[in-house]
Amino acid sequence: LPAINGASLTGVTGRKNMIINGGFDVWQRGTSFTVPDNSVTYTADRWAIFSSNSGGSRAVTKQEAIINNKVGNSLKLALTSPDGNDRIFRQKIENLKQFSSQTVTLSYYAKASASIAYKIETRRSYGSGGSSDSNDEHATHTFTTSWQKFTTTFTVPDITSDTFGAG
């Protein structure tokens, strides 16, 4: 960042991380969860797992991760009999209109017990009385048994005239 000399701040590019608790450091509700069928279960702070599957099981635990020789936290989702609706991670982003027509980048590390493809989607939820909810698919990433970094860049549609309702 450029220096601040009491007059102005110029030349700043980029933006702070808008994902809250992206390092999975805060787990006020506990560190182990069972996700029931057809439910949303809050896990690490600001994170939820959505399941619309009936059958199988879903367990979430806090795990230590060593990536590029650095120790950190991770969220592990263990599934039996998974379907495409069992792997939905949610985090609500506040003040969504600030991203209208902006290019954003999502970066994360992931691995799986076997090679599996995951879709990267965003959902704009407008609440009761708001505009119609909308899903956008941005990419498909294939996870392997080793930690990998994934990056997806996309442009948020113009949402300046969208209406946000309650909830």
Short mmCIF file of C-alpha atoms in Angstrom, two decimals:
data_model
loop_
_atom_site.label_atom_id
_atom_site.label_comp_id
_atom_site.label_asym_id
_atom_site.label_seq_id
_atom_site.Cartn_x
_atom_site.Cartn_y
_atom_site.Cartn_z
CA LEU A 1 0.00 0.00 0.00
CA PRO A 2 1.16 3.55 -0.57
CA ALA A 3 2.14 5.71 2.36
CA ILE A 4 -0.36 8.05 3.99
CA ASN A 5 1.09 11.55 4.37
CA GLY A 6 -1.88 13.26 5.96
CA ALA A 7 -3.16 14.49 2.60
CA SER A 8 -4.59 11.65 0.57
CA LEU A 9 -4.46 7.95 -0.10
CA THR A 10 -4.03 7.00 -3.73
CA GLY A 11 -3.04 4.01 -5.78
CA VAL A 12 -4.94 1.49 -3.65
CA THR A 13 -6.11 -1.52 -5.67
CA GLY A 14 -7.80 -4.70 -4.64
CA ARG A 15 -10.04 -5.21 -1.68
CA LYS A 16 -10.02 -6.84 1.69
CA ASN A 17 -11.32 -10.35 2.03
CA MET A 18 -15.12 -10.22 2.13
CA ILE A 19 -15.40 -13.80 3.39
CA ILE A 20 -15.67 -13.63 7.17
CA ASN A 21 -13.85 -16.43 9.03
CA GLY A 22 -12.37 -17.74 5.78
CA GLY A 23 -9.58 -19.40 7.75
CA PHE A 24 -12.09 -21.36 9.86
CA ASP A 25 -10.53 -19.96 13.03
CA VAL A 26 -13.76 -19.29 15.00
CA TRP A 27 -16.10 -22.18 15.96
CA GLN A 28 -18.36 -20.82 18.73
CA ARG A 29 -21.05 -23.51 18.21
CA GLY A 30 -18.61 -26.41 18.61
CA THR A 31 -16.22 -28.26 16.30
CA SER A 32 -18.27 -31.31 15.27
CA PHE A 33 -21.73 -31.41 13.68
CA THR A 34 -24.16 -33.83 12.10
CA VAL A 35 -26.12 -32.31 9.21
CA PRO A 36 -29.70 -33.69 9.13
CA ASP A 37 -31.56 -34.41 5.89
CA ASN A 38 -33.14 -31.39 4.22
CA SER A 39 -31.59 -28.78 6.47
CA VAL A 40 -29.20 -25.90 6.89
CA THR A 41 -26.68 -26.47 9.70
CA TYR A 42 -24.47 -23.67 10.96
CA THR A 43 -20.93 -24.87 11.69
CA ALA A 44 -17.85 -22.63 11.89
CA ASP A 45 -18.85 -19.02 12.49
CA ARG A 46 -20.51 -17.52 9.40
CA TRP A 47 -20.52 -20.90 7.60
CA ALA A 48 -23.42 -23.25 6.96
CA ILE A 49 -23.85 -26.57 5.18
CA PHE A 50 -27.04 -27.09 3.17
CA SER A 51 -28.48 -30.53 2.44
CA SER A 52 -31.61 -31.36 0.50
CA ASN A 53 -30.76 -35.06 0.37
CA SER A 54 -32.68 -37.75 2.19
CA GLY A 55 -30.49 -40.67 3.18
CA GLY A 56 -26.82 -41.04 3.80
CA SER A 57 -25.13 -38.93 6.40
CA ARG A 58 -23.17 -35.72 6.61
CA ALA A 59 -20.67 -34.89 9.34
CA VAL A 60 -18.70 -31.66 9.69
CA THR A 61 -15.56 -31.36 11.82
CA LYS A 62 -12.81 -28.85 12.41
CA GLN A 63 -9.50 -30.23 11.15
CA GLU A 64 -5.89 -29.09 11.17
CA ALA A 65 -4.53 -28.50 7.67
CA ILE A 66 -0.90 -28.23 6.58
CA ILE A 67 -0.71 -26.40 3.27
CA ASN A 68 2.59 -25.17 1.82
CA ASN A 69 4.27 -26.00 5.16
CA LYS A 70 1.89 -23.72 7.08
CA VAL A 71 -0.53 -25.00 9.72
CA GLY A 72 -4.10 -23.74 9.67
CA ASN A 73 -7.67 -24.85 10.13
CA SER A 74 -10.05 -26.47 7.71
CA LEU A 75 -13.65 -27.61 7.60
CA LYS A 76 -14.09 -31.29 6.76
CA LEU A 77 -17.38 -32.51 5.32
CA ALA A 78 -17.67 -36.31 5.40
CA LEU A 79 -20.47 -37.79 3.30
CA THR A 80 -22.02 -41.21 2.80
CA SER A 81 -24.28 -41.68 -0.24
CA PRO A 82 -23.70 -38.11 -1.46
CA ASP A 83 -25.67 -36.48 -4.21
CA GLY A 84 -25.19 -33.10 -5.85
CA ASN A 85 -27.23 -31.34 -3.18
CA ASP A 86 -25.13 -32.52 -0.25
CA ARG A 87 -22.12 -30.33 -0.83
CA ILE A 88 -23.43 -26.82 -0.54
CA PHE A 89 -21.36 -24.47 1.64
CA ARG A 90 -22.99 -21.15 2.47
CA GLN A 91 -21.80 -17.81 3.69
CA LYS A 92 -23.92 -14.67 3.53
CA ILE A 93 -22.05 -11.63 2.22
CA GLU A 94 -23.20 -8.33 3.69
CA ASN A 95 -23.97 -5.22 1.62
CA LEU A 96 -24.21 -7.13 -1.65
CA LYS A 97 -24.89 -4.04 -3.79
CA GLN A 98 -21.29 -2.92 -3.31
CA PHE A 99 -20.34 -5.70 -5.76
CA SER A 100 -22.79 -4.68 -8.51
CA SER A 101 -21.04 -4.97 -11.92
CA GLN A 102 -17.72 -5.64 -10.16
CA THR A 103 -15.19 -8.37 -10.93
CA VAL A 104 -14.54 -10.55 -7.87
CA THR A 105 -12.17 -13.43 -7.21
CA LEU A 106 -12.79 -16.45 -5.00
CA SER A 107 -9.67 -18.39 -3.96
CA TYR A 108 -9.52 -21.37 -1.65
CA TYR A 109 -7.69 -24.63 -0.93
CA ALA A 110 -9.50 -27.96 -1.07
CA LYS A 111 -8.97 -31.71 -1.19
CA ALA A 112 -11.19 -34.80 -1.14
CA SER A 113 -10.87 -38.48 -0.25
CA ALA A 114 -11.27 -39.29 -3.97
CA SER A 115 -11.34 -37.23 -7.15
CA ILE A 116 -14.65 -35.36 -7.34
CA ALA A 117 -15.99 -32.33 -9.20
CA TYR A 118 -17.54 -29.39 -7.35
CA LYS A 119 -19.48 -26.54 -8.91
CA ILE A 120 -18.72 -23.01 -7.81
CA GLU A 121 -21.98 -21.10 -7.65
CA THR A 122 -23.19 -17.91 -6.08
CA ARG A 123 -26.74 -17.29 -4.93
CA ARG A 124 -28.26 -13.88 -4.53
CA SER A 125 -31.01 -14.15 -1.92
CA TYR A 126 -33.20 -11.09 -1.65
CA GLY A 127 -35.42 -12.07 1.25
CA SER A 128 -39.18 -11.81 1.69
CA GLY A 129 -40.65 -9.14 -0.58
CA GLY A 130 -37.41 -8.68 -2.49
CA SER A 131 -36.36 -9.46 -6.05
CA SER A 132 -36.39 -13.08 -7.19
CA ASP A 133 -33.47 -15.14 -5.90
CA SER A 134 -30.87 -16.04 -8.48
CA ASN A 135 -28.12 -18.67 -8.85
CA ASP A 136 -25.07 -18.24 -11.08
CA GLU A 137 -22.63 -21.05 -11.90
CA HIS A 138 -19.06 -19.85 -12.38
CA ALA A 139 -16.80 -22.89 -12.66
CA THR A 140 -16.34 -26.57 -11.89
CA HIS A 141 -13.25 -27.59 -9.94
CA THR A 142 -12.01 -31.15 -9.57
CA PHE A 143 -10.69 -31.92 -6.11
CA THR A 144 -8.06 -34.62 -5.63
CA THR A 145 -6.53 -36.25 -2.54
CA SER A 146 -3.91 -33.47 -2.22
CA TRP A 147 -4.44 -29.88 -1.17
CA GLN A 148 -4.78 -27.64 -4.22
CA LYS A 149 -5.44 -23.94 -4.62
CA PHE A 150 -8.46 -23.03 -6.73
CA THR A 151 -9.27 -19.57 -8.07
CA THR A 152 -12.39 -18.40 -9.88
CA THR A 153 -12.91 -14.86 -11.15
CA PHE A 154 -16.33 -13.63 -12.26
CA THR A 155 -18.35 -10.45 -12.68
CA VAL A 156 -21.36 -9.82 -10.46
CA PRO A 157 -24.37 -8.72 -12.55
CA ASP A 158 -25.75 -5.20 -12.25
CA ILE A 159 -27.95 -5.41 -9.15
CA THR A 160 -28.34 -1.71 -8.41
CA SER A 161 -32.08 -1.79 -9.15
CA ASP A 162 -32.71 -5.07 -7.29
CA THR A 163 -34.85 -4.94 -4.16
CA PHE A 164 -33.81 -6.47 -0.85
CA GLY A 165 -36.64 -7.61 1.40
CA ALA A 166 -36.70 -8.85 4.98
CA GLY A 167 -34.53 -11.81 5.98
#
